[in-house]
Short mmCIF file of C-alpha atoms in Angstrom, two decimals:
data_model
loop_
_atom_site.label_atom_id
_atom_site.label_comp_id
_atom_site.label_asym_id
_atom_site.label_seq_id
_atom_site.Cartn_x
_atom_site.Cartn_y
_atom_site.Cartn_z
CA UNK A 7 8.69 -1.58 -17.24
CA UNK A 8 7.80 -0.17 -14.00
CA UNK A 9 4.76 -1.63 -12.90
CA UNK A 10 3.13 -4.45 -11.50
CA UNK A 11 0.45 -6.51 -13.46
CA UNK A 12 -2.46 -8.60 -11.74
CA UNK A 13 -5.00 -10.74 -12.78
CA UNK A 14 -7.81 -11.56 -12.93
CA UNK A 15 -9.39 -7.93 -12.16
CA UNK A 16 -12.23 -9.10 -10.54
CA UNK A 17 -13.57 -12.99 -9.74
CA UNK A 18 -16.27 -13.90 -8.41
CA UNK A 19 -16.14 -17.78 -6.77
CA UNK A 20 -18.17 -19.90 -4.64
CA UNK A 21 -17.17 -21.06 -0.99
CA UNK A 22 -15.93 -24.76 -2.61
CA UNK A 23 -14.13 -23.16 -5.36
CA UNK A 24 -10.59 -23.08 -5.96
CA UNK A 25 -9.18 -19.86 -7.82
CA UNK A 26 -5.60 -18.69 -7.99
CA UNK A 27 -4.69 -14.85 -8.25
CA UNK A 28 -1.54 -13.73 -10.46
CA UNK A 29 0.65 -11.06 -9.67
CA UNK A 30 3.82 -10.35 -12.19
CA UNK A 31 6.56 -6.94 -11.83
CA UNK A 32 9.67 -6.99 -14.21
CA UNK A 33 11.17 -4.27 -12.29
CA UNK A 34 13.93 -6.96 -10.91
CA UNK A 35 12.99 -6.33 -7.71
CA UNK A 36 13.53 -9.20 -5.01
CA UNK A 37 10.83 -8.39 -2.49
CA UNK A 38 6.81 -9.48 -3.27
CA UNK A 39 3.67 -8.81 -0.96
CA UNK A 40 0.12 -9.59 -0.84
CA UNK A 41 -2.31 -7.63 1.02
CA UNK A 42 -5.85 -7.64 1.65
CA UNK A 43 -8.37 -4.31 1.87
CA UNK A 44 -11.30 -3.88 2.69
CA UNK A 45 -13.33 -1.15 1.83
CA UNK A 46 -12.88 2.02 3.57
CA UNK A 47 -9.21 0.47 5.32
CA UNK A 48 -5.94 0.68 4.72
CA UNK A 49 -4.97 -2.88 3.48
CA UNK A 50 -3.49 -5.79 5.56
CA UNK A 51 -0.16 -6.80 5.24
CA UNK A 52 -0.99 -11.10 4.37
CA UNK A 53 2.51 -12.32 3.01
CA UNK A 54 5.69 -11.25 1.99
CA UNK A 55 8.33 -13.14 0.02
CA UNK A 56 11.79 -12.31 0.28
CA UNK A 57 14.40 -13.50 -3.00
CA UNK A 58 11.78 -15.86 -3.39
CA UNK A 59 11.55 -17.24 0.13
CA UNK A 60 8.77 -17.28 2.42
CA UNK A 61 9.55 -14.30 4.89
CA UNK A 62 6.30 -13.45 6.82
CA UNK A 63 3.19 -15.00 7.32
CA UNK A 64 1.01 -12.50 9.49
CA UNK A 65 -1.60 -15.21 10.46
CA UNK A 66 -3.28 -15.66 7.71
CA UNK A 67 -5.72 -18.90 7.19
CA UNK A 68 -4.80 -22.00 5.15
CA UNK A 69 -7.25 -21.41 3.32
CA UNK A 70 -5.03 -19.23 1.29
CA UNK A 71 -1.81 -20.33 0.09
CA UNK A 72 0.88 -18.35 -1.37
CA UNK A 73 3.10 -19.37 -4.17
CA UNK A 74 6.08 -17.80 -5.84
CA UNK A 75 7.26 -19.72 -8.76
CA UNK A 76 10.06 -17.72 -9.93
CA UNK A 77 11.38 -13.83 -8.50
CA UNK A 78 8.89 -12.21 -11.30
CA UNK A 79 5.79 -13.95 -9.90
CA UNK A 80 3.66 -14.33 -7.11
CA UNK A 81 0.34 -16.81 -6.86
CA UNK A 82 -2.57 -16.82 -4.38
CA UNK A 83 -3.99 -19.66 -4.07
CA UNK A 84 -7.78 -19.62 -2.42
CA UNK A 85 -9.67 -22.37 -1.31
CA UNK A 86 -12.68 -22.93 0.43
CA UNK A 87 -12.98 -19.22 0.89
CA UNK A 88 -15.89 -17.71 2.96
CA UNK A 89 -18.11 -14.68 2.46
CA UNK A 90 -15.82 -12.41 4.57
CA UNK A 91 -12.90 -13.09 2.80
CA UNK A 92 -14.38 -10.49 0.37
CA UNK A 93 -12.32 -7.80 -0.83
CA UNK A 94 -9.81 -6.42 -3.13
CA UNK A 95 -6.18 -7.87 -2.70
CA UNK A 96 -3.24 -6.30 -3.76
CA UNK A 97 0.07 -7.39 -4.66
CA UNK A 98 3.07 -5.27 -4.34
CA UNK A 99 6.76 -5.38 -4.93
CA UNK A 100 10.14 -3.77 -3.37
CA UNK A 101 13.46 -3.26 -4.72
CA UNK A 102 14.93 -5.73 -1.88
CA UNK A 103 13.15 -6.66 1.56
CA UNK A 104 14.57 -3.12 3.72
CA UNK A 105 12.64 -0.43 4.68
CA UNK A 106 14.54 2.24 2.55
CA UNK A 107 12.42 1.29 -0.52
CA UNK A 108 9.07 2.24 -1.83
CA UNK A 109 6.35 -0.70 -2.64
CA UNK A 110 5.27 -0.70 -5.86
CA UNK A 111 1.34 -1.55 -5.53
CA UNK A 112 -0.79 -3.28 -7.98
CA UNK A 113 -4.15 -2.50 -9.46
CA UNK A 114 -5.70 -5.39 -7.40
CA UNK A 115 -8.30 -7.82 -7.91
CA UNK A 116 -11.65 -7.73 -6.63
CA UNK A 117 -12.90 -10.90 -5.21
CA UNK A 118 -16.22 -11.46 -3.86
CA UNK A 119 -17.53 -14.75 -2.15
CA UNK A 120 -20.61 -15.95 -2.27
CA UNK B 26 7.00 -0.55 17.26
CA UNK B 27 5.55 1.94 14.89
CA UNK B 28 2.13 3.48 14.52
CA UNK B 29 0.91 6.29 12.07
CA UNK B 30 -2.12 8.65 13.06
CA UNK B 31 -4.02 10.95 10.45
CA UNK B 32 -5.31 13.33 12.11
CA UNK B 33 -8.19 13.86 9.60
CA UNK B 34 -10.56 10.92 8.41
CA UNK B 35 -12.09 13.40 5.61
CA UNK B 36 -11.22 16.84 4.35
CA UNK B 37 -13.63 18.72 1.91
CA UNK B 38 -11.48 21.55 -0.44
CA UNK B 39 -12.82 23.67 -3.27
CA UNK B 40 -11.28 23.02 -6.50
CA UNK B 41 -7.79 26.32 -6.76
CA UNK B 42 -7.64 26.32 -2.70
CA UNK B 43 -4.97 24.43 -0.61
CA UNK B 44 -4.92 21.33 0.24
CA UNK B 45 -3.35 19.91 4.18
CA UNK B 46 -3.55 16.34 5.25
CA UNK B 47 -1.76 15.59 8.81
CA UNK B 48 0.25 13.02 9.71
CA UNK B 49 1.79 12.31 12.42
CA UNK B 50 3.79 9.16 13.60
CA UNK B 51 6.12 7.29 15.80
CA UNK B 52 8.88 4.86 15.47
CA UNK B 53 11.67 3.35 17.21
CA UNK B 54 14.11 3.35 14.52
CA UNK B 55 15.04 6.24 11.62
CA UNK B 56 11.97 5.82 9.61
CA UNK B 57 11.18 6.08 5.78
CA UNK B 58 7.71 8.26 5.08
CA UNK B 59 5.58 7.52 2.23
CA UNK B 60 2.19 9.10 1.00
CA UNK B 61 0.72 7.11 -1.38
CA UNK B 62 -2.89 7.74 -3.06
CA UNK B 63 -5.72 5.54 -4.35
CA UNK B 64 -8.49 6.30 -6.58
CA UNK B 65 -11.82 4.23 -5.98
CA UNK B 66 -11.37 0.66 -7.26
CA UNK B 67 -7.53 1.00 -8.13
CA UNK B 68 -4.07 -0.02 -6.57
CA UNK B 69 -1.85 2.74 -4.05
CA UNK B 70 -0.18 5.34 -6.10
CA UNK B 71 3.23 6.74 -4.46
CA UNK B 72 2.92 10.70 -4.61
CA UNK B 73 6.09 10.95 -2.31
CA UNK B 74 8.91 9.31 0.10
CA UNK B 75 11.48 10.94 2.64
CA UNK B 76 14.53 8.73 3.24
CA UNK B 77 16.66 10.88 5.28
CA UNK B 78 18.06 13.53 2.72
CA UNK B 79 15.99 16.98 2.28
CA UNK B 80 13.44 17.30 4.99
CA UNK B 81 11.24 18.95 2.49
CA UNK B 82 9.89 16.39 -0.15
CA UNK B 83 8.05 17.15 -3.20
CA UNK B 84 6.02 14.59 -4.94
CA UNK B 85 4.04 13.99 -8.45
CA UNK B 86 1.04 15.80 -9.13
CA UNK B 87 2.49 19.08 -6.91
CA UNK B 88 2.16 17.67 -4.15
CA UNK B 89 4.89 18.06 -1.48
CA UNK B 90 5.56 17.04 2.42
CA UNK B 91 7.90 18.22 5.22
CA UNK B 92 9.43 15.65 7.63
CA UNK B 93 9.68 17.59 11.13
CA UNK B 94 11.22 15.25 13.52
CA UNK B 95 10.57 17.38 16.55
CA UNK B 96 6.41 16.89 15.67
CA UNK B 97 7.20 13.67 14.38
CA UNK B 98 4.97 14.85 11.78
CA UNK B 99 4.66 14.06 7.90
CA UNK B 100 2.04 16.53 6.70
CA UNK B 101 1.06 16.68 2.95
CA UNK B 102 0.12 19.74 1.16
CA UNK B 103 -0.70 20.85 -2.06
CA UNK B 104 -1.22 24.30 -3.22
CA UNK B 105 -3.86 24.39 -5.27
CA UNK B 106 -6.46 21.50 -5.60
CA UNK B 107 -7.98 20.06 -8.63
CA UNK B 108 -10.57 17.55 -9.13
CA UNK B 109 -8.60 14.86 -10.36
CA UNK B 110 -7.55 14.90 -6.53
CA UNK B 111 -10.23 13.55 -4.84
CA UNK B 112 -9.17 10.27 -3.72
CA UNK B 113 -8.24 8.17 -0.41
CA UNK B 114 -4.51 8.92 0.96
CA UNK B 115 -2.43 7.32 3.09
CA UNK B 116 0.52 7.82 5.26
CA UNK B 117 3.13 5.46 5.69
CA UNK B 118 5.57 4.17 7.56
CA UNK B 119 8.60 1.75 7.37
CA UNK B 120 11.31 1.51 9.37
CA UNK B 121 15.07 1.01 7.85
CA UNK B 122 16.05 -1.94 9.38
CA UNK B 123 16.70 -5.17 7.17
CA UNK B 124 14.90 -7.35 7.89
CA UNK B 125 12.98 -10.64 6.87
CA UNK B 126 10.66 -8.32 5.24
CA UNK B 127 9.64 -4.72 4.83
CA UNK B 128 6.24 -4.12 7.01
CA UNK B 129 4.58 -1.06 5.72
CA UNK B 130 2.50 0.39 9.05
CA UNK B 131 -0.44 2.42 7.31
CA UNK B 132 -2.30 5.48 8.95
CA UNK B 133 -6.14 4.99 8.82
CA UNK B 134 -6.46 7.08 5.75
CA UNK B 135 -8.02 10.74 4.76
CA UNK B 136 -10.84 10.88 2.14
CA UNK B 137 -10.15 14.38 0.30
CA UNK B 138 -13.18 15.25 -1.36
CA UNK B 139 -12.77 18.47 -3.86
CA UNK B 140 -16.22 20.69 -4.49
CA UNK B 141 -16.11 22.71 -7.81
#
């Protein structure tokens, strides 16, 4: 299995919902990300979790809260979201946390705010 | 630090005719390259990496890039262009230190649009 899954593929949610995002790879590989593009940009590094551990958070809001349960899965939470958090995130993985690896990207799921 | 620079923000081929998307980047360490391609609505695809071995690096698809140190460039090219290659591509950059994490620095992206 060499790829990584995500769902839901798109969700739409209101600014006092709160949604989570899924992200699953079987590949074994120890490193998880989650990024945020918008359209027409490259995407935004948000998190990264290294063998399971919180490794970088590049400023993101509390609104979001990252989660990783077990080295297969990663959660995003979202709460209280606002209208420009709208965009399509992407989770990706890496064999282990160094820069001599690829990332493995995700389909991504499409999140608008109203 | 590291920063990546496409030179192009769009480049318009007809479908059979070659296809050259510039790179060009900086870094303070050995780097890794990747090109990686999306299709409208879908996740980054990797078409290719250089990670120090043969400075010419072919990808999926027939697509292949050459890593020139002395232009610190990473261009991509592809010989003949078909339809199904009209999509966003970026360059990227990562460099091969371990760290806490690996930060992927992304160029600004080329739209290749292909004309039949």
């Amino acid at each position: 299995d060499t790829e990584v899954t995500q769902t839901p593929k798109h969700l739409v949610m209101g600014m006092t919902n709160k949604k989570s995002l899924k992200c699953e790879q079987h590949m074994g590989h120890r490193a998880m990300y989650w990024y945020k593009q918008k359209a027409k940009k490259p995407p935004e590094l948000m998190f990264v979790y290294s063998y399971e551990k919180l490794s970088i958070n590049e400023s993101v809001p509390s609104r979001f809260s990252p989660e990783c349960p077990n080295s297969s899965l990663l959660n995003l939470h979202l709460h209280a979201l606002q209208p420009e958090d709208s965009a399509l995130y992407l989770c990706a993985s890496s064999q282990d946390p160094s820069g001599y690896n690829e990332q493995f990207f995700g389909p991504g799921t499409r999140l608008t705010v109203l | 630090a590291q920063s990546v620079t496409q030179l192009d923000s769009h480049v318009s081929v007809s479908e059979g005719t070659p296809v050259l998307l510039r790179c060009n980047y900086s870094s303070s360490y050995s780097p890794s390259l990747f090109w990686y391609v999306q299709h409208p609505n879908k996740g980054l695809q990797l078409l290719l990496k250089y990670t120090s071995a043969a400075t010419l690096v072919k990808g999926i698809n027939g697509f292949e890039a050459e890593f020139k140190k002395s232009e610190t460039s990473f261009h991509l090219t592809k010989p003949s262009a078909h339809m199904s290659d009209a999509a966003e591509y970026f360059c990227v950059v990562s460099d091969r230190i371990k760290a806490a994490g690996n930060k992927l620095t992304f160029g600004g992206g080329t739209r290749v649009l292909v004309k039949p």
